[in-house]
Coordinates of C-alpha atoms in Angstrom, one line a residue:
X1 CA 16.2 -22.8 -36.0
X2 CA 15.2 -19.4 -36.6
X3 CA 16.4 -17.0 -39.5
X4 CA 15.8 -14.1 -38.2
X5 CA 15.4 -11.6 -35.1
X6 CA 11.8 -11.6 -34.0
X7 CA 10.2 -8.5 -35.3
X8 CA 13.0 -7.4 -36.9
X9 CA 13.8 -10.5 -39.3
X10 CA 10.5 -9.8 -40.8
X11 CA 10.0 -6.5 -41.3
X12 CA 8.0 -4.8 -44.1
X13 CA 10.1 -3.0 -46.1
X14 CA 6.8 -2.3 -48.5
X15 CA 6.7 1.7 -48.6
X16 CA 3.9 2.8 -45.3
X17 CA 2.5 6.4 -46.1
X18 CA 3.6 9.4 -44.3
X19 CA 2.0 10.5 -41.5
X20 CA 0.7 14.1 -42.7
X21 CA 1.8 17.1 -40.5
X22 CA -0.7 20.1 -40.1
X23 CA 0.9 23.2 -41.9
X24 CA -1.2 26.5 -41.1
X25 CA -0.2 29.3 -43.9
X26 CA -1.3 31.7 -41.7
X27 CA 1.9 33.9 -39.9
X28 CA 2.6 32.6 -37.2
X29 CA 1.3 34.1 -33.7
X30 CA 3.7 35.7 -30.9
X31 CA 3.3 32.1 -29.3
X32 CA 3.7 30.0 -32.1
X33 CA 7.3 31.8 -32.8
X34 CA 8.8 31.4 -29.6
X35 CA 10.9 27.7 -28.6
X36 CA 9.6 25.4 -26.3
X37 CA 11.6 26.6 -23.3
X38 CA 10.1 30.2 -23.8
X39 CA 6.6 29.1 -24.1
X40 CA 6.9 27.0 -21.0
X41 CA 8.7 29.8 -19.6
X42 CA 5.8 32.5 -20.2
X43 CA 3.2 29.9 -18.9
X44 CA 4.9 29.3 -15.6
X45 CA 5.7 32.7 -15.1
X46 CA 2.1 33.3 -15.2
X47 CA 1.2 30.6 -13.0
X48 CA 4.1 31.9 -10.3
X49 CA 2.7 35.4 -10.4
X50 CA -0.8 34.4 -9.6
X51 CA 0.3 31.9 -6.8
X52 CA 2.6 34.5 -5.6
X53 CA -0.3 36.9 -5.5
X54 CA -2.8 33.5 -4.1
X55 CA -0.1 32.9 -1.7
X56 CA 0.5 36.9 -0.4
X57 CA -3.2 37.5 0.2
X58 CA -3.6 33.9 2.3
X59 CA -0.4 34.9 4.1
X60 CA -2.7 38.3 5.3
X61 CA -5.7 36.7 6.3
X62 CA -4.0 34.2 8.3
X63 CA -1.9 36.7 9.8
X64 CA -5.0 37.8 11.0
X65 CA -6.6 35.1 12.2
X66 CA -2.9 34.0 13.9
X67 CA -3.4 37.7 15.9
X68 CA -6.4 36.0 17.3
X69 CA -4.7 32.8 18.2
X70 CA -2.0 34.6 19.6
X71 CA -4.5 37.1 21.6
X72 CA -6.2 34.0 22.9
X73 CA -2.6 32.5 24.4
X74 CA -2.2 36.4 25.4
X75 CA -5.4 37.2 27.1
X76 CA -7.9 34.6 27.3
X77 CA -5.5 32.2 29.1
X78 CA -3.4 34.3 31.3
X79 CA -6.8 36.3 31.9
X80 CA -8.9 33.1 32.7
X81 CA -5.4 32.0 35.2
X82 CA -5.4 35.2 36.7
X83 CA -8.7 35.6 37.6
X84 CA -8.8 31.3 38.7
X85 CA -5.5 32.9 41.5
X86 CA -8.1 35.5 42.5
X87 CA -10.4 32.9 43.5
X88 CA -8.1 31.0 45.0
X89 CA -6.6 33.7 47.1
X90 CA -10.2 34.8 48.4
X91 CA -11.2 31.2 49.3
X92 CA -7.7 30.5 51.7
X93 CA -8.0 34.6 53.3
X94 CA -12.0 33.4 54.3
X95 CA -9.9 29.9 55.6
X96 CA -7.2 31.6 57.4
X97 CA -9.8 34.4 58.8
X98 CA -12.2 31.4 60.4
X99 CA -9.1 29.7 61.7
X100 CA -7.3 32.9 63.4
X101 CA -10.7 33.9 64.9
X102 CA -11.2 30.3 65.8
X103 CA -8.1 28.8 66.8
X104 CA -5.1 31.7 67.6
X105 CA -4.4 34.0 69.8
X106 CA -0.9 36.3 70.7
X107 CA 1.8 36.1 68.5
X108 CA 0.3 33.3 66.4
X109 CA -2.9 35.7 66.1
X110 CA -1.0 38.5 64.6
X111 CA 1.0 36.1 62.5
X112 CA -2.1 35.2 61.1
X113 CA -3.4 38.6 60.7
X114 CA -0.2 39.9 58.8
X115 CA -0.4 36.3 56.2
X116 CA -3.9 37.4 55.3
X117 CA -3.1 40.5 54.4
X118 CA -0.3 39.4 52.4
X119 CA -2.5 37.0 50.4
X120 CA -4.3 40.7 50.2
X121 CA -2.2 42.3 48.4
X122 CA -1.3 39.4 46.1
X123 CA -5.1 39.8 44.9
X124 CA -5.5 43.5 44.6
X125 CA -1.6 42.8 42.3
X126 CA -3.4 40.0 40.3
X127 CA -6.5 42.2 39.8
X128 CA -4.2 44.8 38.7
X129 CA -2.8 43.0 36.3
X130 CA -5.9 41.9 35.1
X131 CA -7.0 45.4 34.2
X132 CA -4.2 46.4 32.3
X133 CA -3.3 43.3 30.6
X134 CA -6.5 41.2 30.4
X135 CA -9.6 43.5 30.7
X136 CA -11.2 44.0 27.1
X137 CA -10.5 48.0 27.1
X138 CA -7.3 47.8 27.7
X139 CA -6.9 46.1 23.7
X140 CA -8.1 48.2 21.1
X141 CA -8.6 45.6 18.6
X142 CA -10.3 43.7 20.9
X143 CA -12.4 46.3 21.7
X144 CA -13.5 46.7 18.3
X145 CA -14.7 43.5 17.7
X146 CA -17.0 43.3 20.4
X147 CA -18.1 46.4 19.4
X148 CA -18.5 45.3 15.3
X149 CA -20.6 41.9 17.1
X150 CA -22.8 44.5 19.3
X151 CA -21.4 42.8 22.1
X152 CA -19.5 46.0 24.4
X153 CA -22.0 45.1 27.1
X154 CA -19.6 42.2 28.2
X155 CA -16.9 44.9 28.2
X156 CA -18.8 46.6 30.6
X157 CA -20.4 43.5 32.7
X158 CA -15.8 42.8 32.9
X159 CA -15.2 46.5 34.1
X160 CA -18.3 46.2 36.7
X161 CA -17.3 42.6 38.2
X162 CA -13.7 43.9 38.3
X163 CA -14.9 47.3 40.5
X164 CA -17.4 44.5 42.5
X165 CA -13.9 42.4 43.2
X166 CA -11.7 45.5 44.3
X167 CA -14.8 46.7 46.6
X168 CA -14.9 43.3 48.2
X169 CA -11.5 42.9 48.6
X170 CA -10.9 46.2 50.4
X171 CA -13.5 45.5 52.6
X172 CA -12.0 42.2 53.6
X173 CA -9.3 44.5 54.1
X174 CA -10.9 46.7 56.2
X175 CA -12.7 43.8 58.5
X176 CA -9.7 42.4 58.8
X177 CA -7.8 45.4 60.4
X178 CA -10.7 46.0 62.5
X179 CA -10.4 43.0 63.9
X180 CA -6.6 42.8 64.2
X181 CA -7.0 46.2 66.1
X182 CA -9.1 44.4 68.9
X183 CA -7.5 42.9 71.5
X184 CA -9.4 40.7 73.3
X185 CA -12.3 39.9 71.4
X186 CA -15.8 39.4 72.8
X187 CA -17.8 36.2 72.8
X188 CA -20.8 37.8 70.7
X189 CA -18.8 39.5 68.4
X190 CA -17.1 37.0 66.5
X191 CA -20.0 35.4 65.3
X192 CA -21.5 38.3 64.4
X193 CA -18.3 39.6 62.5
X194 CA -17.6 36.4 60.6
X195 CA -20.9 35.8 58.9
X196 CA -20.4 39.5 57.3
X197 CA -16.9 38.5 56.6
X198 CA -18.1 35.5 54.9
X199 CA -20.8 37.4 53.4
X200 CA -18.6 40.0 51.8
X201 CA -16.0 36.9 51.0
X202 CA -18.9 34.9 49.0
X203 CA -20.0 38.1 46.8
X204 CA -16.5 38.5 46.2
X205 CA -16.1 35.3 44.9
X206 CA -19.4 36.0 42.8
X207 CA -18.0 38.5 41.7
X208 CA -14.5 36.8 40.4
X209 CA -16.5 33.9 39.0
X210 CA -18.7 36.5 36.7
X211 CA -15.6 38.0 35.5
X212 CA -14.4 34.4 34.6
X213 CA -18.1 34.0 33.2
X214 CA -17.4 37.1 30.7
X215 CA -13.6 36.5 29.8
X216 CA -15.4 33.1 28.2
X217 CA -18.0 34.8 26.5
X218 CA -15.3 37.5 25.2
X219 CA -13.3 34.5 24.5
X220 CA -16.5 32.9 22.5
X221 CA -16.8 36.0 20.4
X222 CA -12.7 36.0 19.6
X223 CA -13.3 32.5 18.1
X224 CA -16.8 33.6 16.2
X225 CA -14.4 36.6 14.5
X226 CA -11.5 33.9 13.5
X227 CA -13.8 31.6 12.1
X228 CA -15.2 34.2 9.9
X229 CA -11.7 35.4 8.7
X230 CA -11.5 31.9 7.8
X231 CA -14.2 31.7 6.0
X232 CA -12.7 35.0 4.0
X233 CA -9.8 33.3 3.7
X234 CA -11.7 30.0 2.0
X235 CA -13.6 32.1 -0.2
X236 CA -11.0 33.8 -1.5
X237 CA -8.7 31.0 -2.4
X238 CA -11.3 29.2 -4.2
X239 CA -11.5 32.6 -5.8
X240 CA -8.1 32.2 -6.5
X241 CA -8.1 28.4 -7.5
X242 CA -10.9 28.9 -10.2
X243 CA -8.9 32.0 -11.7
X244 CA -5.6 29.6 -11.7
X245 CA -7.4 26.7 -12.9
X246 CA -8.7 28.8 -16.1
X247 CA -5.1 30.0 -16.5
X248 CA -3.6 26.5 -16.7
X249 CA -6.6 25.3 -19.1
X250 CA -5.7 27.8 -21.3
X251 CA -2.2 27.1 -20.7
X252 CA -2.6 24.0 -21.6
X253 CA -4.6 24.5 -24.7
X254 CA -1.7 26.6 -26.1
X255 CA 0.7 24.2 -25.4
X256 CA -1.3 21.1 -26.6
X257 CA -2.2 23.0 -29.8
X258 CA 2.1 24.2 -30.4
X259 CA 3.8 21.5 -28.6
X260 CA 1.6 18.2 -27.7
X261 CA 0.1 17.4 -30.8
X262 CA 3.1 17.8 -33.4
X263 CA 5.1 15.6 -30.8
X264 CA 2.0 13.4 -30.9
X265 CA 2.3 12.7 -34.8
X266 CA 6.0 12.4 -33.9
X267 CA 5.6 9.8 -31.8
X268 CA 3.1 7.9 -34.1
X269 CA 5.7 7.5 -36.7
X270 CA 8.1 6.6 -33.7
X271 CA 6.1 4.2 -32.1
X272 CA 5.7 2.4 -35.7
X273 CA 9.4 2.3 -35.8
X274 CA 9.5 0.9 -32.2
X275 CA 7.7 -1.8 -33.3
X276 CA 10.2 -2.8 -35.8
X277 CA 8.5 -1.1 -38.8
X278 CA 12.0 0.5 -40.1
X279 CA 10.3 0.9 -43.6
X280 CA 8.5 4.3 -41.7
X281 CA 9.3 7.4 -42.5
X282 CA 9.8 10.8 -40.6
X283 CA 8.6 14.1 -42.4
X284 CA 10.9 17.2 -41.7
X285 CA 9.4 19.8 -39.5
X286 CA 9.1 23.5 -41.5
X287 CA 10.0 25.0 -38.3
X288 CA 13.7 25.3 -37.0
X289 CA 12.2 24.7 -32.8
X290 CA 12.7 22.1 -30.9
X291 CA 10.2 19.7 -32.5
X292 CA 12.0 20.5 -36.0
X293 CA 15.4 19.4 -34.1
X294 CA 14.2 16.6 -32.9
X295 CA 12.1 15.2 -36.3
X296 CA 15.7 15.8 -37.5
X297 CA 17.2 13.8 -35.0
X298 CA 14.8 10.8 -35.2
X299 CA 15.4 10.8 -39.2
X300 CA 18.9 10.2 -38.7
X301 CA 18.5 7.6 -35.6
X302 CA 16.4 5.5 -38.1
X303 CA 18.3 5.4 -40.4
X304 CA 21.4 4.4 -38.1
X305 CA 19.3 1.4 -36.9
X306 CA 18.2 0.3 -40.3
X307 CA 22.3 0.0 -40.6
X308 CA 22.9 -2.0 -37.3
X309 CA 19.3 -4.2 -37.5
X310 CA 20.8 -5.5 -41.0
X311 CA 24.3 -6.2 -39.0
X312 CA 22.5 -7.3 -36.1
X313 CA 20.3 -9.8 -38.3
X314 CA 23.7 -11.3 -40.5
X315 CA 25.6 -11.9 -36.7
X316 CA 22.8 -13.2 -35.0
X317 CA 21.7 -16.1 -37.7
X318 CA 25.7 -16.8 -37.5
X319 CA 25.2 -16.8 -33.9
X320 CA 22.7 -19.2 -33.6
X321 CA 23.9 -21.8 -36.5
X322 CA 26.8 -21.6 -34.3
X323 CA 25.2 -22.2 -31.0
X324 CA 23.0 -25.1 -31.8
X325 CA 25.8 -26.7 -33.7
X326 CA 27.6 -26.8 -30.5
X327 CA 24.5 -28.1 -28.8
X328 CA 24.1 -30.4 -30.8
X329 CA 27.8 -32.1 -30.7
X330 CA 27.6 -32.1 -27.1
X331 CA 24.3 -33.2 -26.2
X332 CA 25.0 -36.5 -28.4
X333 CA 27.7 -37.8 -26.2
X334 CA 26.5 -36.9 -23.2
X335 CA 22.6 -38.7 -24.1
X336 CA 25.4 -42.0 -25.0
X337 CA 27.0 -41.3 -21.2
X338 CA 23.4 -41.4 -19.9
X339 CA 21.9 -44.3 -21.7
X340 CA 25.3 -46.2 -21.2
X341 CA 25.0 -45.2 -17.3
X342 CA 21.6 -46.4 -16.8
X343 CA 22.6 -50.1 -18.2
X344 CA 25.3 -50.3 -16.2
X345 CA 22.9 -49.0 -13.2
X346 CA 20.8 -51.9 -14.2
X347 CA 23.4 -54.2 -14.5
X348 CA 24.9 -53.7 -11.2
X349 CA 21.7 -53.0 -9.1
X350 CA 22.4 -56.4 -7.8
X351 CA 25.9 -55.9 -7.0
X352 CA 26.6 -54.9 -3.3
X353 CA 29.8 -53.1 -4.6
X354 CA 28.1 -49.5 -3.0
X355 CA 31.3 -47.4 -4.2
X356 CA 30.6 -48.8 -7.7
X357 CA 27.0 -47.9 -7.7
X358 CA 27.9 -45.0 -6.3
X359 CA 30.2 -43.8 -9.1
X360 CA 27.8 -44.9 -11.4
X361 CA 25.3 -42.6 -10.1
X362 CA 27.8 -39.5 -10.4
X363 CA 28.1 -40.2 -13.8
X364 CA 24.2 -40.8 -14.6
X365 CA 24.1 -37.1 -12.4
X366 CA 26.0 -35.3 -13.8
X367 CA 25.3 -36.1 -17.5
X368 CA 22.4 -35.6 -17.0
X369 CA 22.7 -32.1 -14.9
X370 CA 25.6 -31.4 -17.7
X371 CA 22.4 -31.6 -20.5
X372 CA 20.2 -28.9 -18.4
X373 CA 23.2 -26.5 -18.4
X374 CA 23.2 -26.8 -21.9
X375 CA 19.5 -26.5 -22.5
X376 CA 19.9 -23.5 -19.8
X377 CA 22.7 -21.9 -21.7
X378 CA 20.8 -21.9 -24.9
X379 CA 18.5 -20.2 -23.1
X380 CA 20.7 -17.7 -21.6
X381 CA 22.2 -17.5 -25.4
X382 CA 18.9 -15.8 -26.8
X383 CA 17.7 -13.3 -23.7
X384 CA 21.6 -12.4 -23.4
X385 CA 20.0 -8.7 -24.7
X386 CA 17.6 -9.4 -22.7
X387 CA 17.0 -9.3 -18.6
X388 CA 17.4 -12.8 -16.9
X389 CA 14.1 -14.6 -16.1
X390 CA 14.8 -14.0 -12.1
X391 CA 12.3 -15.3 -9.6
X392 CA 13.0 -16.0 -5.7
X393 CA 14.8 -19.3 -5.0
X394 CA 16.8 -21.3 -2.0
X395 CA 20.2 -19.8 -2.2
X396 CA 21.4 -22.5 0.0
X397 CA 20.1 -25.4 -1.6
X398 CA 21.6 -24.0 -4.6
X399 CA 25.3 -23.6 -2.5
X400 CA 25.0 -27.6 -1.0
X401 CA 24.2 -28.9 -4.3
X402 CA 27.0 -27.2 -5.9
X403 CA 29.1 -28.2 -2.8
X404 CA 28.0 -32.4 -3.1
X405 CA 28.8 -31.6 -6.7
X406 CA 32.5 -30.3 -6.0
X407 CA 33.1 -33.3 -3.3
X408 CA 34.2 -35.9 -5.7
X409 CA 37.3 -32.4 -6.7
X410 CA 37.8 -32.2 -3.3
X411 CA 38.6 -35.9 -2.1
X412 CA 42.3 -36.4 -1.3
X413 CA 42.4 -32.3 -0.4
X414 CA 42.6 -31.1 3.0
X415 CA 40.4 -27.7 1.8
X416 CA 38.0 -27.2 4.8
X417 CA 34.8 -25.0 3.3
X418 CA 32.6 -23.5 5.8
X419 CA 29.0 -21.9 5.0
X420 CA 27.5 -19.5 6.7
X421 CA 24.8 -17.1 4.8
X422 CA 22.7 -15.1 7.1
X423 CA 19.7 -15.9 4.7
X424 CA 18.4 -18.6 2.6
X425 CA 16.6 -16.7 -0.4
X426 CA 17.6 -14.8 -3.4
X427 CA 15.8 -13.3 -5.9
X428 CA 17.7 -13.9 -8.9
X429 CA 17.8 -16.5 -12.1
X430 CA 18.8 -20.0 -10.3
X431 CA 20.9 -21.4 -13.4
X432 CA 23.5 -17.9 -13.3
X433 CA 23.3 -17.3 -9.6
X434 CA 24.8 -21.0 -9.6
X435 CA 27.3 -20.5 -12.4
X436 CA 28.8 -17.5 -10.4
X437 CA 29.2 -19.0 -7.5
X438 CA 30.6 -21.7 -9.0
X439 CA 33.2 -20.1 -10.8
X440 CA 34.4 -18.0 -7.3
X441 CA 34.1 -21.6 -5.5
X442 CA 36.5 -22.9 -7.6
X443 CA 38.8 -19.7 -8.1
X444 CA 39.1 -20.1 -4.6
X445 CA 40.0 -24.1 -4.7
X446 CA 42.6 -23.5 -7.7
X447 CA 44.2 -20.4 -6.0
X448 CA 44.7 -22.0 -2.6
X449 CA 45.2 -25.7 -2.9
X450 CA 48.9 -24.7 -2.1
X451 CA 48.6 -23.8 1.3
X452 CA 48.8 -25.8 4.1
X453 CA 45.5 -25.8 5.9
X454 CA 43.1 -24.4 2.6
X455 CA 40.0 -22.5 4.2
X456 CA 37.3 -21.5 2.2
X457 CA 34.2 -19.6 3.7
X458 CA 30.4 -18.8 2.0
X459 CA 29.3 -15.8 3.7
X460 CA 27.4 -12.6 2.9
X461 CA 25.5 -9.7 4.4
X462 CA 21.9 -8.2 3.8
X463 CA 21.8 -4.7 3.9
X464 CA 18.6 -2.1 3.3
X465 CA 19.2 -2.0 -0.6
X466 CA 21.4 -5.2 -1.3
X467 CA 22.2 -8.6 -0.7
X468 CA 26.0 -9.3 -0.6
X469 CA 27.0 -13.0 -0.8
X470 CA 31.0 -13.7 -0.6
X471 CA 33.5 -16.1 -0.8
X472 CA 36.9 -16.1 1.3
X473 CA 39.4 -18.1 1.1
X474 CA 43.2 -18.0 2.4
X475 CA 45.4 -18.9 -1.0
X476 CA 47.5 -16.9 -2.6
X477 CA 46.0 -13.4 -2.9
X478 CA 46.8 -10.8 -5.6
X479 CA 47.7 -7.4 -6.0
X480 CA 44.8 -5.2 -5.2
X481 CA 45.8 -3.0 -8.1
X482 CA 44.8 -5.8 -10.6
X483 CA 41.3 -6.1 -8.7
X484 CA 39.7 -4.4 -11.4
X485 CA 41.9 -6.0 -14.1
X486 CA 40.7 -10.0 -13.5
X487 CA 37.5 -9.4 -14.7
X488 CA 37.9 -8.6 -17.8
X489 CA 37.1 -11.4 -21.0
X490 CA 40.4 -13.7 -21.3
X491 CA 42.5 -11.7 -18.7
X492 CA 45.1 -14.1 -16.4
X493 CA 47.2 -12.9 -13.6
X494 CA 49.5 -16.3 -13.8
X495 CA 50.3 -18.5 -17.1
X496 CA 48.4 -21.3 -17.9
X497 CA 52.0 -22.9 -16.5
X498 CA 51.2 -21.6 -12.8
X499 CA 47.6 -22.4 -12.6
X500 CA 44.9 -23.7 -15.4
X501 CA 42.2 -21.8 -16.8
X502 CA 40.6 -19.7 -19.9
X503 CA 40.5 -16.4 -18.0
X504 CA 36.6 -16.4 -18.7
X505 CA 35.4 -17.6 -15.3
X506 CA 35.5 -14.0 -13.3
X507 CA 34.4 -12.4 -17.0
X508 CA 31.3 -14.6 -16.9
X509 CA 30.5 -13.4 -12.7
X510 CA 30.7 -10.1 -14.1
X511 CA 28.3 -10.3 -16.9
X512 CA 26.1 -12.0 -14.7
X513 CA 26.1 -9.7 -11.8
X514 CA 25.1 -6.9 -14.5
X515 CA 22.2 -8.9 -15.5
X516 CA 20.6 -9.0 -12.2
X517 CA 21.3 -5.1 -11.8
X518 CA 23.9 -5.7 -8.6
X519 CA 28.0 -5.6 -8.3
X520 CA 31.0 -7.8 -8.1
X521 CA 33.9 -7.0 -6.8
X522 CA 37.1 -7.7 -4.8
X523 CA 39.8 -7.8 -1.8
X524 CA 43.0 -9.1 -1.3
X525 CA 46.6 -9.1 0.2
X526 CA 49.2 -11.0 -1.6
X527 CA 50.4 -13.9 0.6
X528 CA 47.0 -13.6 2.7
X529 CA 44.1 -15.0 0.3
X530 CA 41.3 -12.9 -1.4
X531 CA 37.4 -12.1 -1.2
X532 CA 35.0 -12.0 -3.5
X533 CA 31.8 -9.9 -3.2
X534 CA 28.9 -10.2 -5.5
X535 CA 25.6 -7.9 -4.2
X536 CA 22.3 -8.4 -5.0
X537 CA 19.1 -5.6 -5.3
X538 CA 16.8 -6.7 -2.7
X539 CA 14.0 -4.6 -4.5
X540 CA 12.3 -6.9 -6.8
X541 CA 11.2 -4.6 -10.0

């Protein structure tokens, strides 16, 4: 048996020597005079004004390179569309032309006359449009950076297809009233007629197809200009990084040199302490900052746990005399149970008496599952300021043992339990998980062996965060009031008249619940039986 904590039982209380802290006798700076929280302030004010200035100039450049995007959706597009319908429109007037020369004649002639020069006048509206929304001039800006690339002659290869394309179309126009105007037309005309009208159709077409050619090129140029703001913009906020990056070195260096390093010879003497060197010894800061406070505050914690690790020491040797003296007592009978067991296991192997062999078994069983729980209860007794040793095991292996465990209580009982967990493993520590679910198995047995048909039901739930596992039955309920109140150490709802027990059993659930980081709690209705919850963290640290 031990005689002390670890660490702390044998600590050095020979005197250690001070850890030194730089005095300058020089006045103290501007900086050095200022607290922590004004220092910080002035060096993130600093670093805000230079991002906000960082972030104002990016905010410009990309405004201009965004005009370009949106002059592309604007102009390009639409113009490139527009100029596509022109096309289009040319291609069905040469169509309908062949096939009213060809194939009509009357009213269907005429008809076919008047839908032509409809599609007319749908092309002179598109190149219209084109002009004053599309065409390069029209867009100062736009204007001015083909001029800044020496590229205005595609301006003026756009303004010359666009007079090419209204010259062709008017004189489709003009063909196709002449020929509306005649009557009856000869046999030697048409042909004549229609390979001009094709003629003047395909250098119209040309014609649209080199204004298309030059929108692209414009277009081409649009992109060369926002990919050379970019570039601006790249340059200037690595401009900007490099100047920020020098402002938070130096920031840094200030605040290493005033703050960092005095906590860091803080910290040396606190980290000795940590590791349960309480002879260590904090030097009072000359200054009255932060740093000062909290030297201040770390000389008067230490000396607080010198006080409790002396009290902590004296209860815990008491602690343990006691506990192993306990273990001791009962792990002597219950080695006599064993041995005597196995001799009467031997002596009766021959017997064909199967209950008798089967009692003897229980017995041989359970002392021996009795001894573990002790040997596991030790072990709970020195990490109980500690976390549990959790790992992931079979929940319901755990449940039907404890269940074939509680069948020789349950003989003569008409209590019908019912298990039905939506999952099999928990991630927990096995010998705990077992002894809480034990306790609210047999709450529930002791609180409804009254009623007429008992019920007992092993559920739970898995949710995103936690594992609920819970156990119903259909006894005599309590006040929901007292839900919080029956977890508490030696607290009874009913005399030890009414119902047995040490009013530790729901005490011991809790304690192990807050081990393993998750919840217990509970539901009930007088008259109607009760729930218990316990939840589990599904995230395993």
């Amino acid at each position: 048996m031990t005689n002390s904590l670890p660490g702390f039982g044998s600590a050095d209380t020979r005197p250690h020597p001070m850890i030194p802290y730089a005095m300058s006798s020089a006045p103290p700076g501007f900086i050095a005079r200022l607290s922590i929280g004004k220092k910080l302030a002035v060096a993130f004010g600093l670093i805000l004004l230079l991002l906000v200035g960082s972030f104002s100039a990016t905010l410009v450049y990309l405004s201009r390179v965004n005009s370009y995007v949106d002059r592309h959706q604007r102009i390009t597009i639409p113009g490139v569309v527009t100029a596509a319908e022109m096309l289009r429109n040319v291609g069905e007037i040469e169509t309908r032309m062949h096939q009213v020369r060809e194939h009509l004649s009357g009213a269907d002639r005429t008809a076919g006359f008047a839908a032509i020069a409809g599609i007319e006048r749908r092309t002179l509206a598109s190149l219209d449009t084109y002009q004053a929304t599309h065409a390069a001039r029209t867009h100062p800006i736009l204007y001015g950076m083909l001029e800044h690339h020496g590229r205005t002659d595609l301006a003026e290869q756009e303004d010359q297809a666009i007079v090419a394309i209204a010259d062709g179309i008017t004189a489709l126009r003009a063909q196709r009233e002449d020929l509306a105007a005649t009557r009856v037309p000869t046999p030697a005309g048409p042909a004549a007629t229609e390979s001009t009208y094709e003629q003047v159709a395909a250098r119209t077409q040309d014609a649209i197809a080199s204004l298309i050619d030059v929108h692209r090129k414009i277009d081409v140029e649009m992109k060369i200009e926002g990919d050379r703001l970019v570039d601006q913009a790249r340059t200037m906020v690595a401009g900007i990084i490099g100047v920020l990056g020098l402002l938070i070195v130096t920031v840094y260096a200030i605040m290493k040199r005033q703050v960092a390093n005095p906590l860091k010879r803080l910290a040396a003497t606190a980290d000795r302490v940590a590791h349960h060197e309480l002879a260590a010894q904090f030097e009072p800061w000359p200054s009255r900052d932060e740093v000062g406070a909290l030297a201040g505050s770390l000389t008067t914690m230490l000396t607080s746990l010198r006080e409790h690790s002396t009290a902590l020491m004296r209860k815990t040797k008491e602690l343990e005399a006691f506990t192993y003296s306990i273990a001791h007592d009962l792990k002597g009978p219950l080695r006599e149970i064993e041995g005597f067991s196995s001799l009467l296991e031997k002596q009766f192997a021959d017997s064909n008496d199967a209950q008798l062999q089967h009692h003897i078994g229980i017995i041989r069983t359970s002392a021996l599952r009795l001894t573990h729980m002790i040997d596991a209860l030790l072990k709970y007794s020195r990490l109980e300021q500690q976390n549990l040793p959790r790992l992931r095991f079979n929940v319901m292996e755990t449940i039907s043992s404890l269940l074939v465990d509680r069948q020789q209580f349950l003989t003569g009982t008409k209590a019908k339990i019912t298990v039905n967990l939506p999952y099999s493993d928990l991630y927990g520590e096995p010998v705990s998980v077992r002894q809480a679910i034990t306790n609210l198995l047999d709450n529930a047995l002791k609180f409804s062996r009254h009623t007429a048909a008992p019920a007992i039901t092993i559920g739970g739930q898995q949710t995103a965060t936690e594992q609920w596992l819970w156990i119903r039955d259909n006894g005599i309920g309590f006040d929901a009031g007292q839900a919080d109140k029956i977890f508490g150490l030696f607290e009874r709802l009913h005399s030890p008249g009414e119902y047995e027990g040490t009013g530790v059993g729901l005490a011991i659930v809790k304690l192990v619940m807050e081990k393993h980081g998750g919840r217990v709690w509970a539901e009930s209705t007088p008259g109607q039986g009760s729930t218990f919850f316990i939840a589990f963290p599904t995230q395993v640290p």
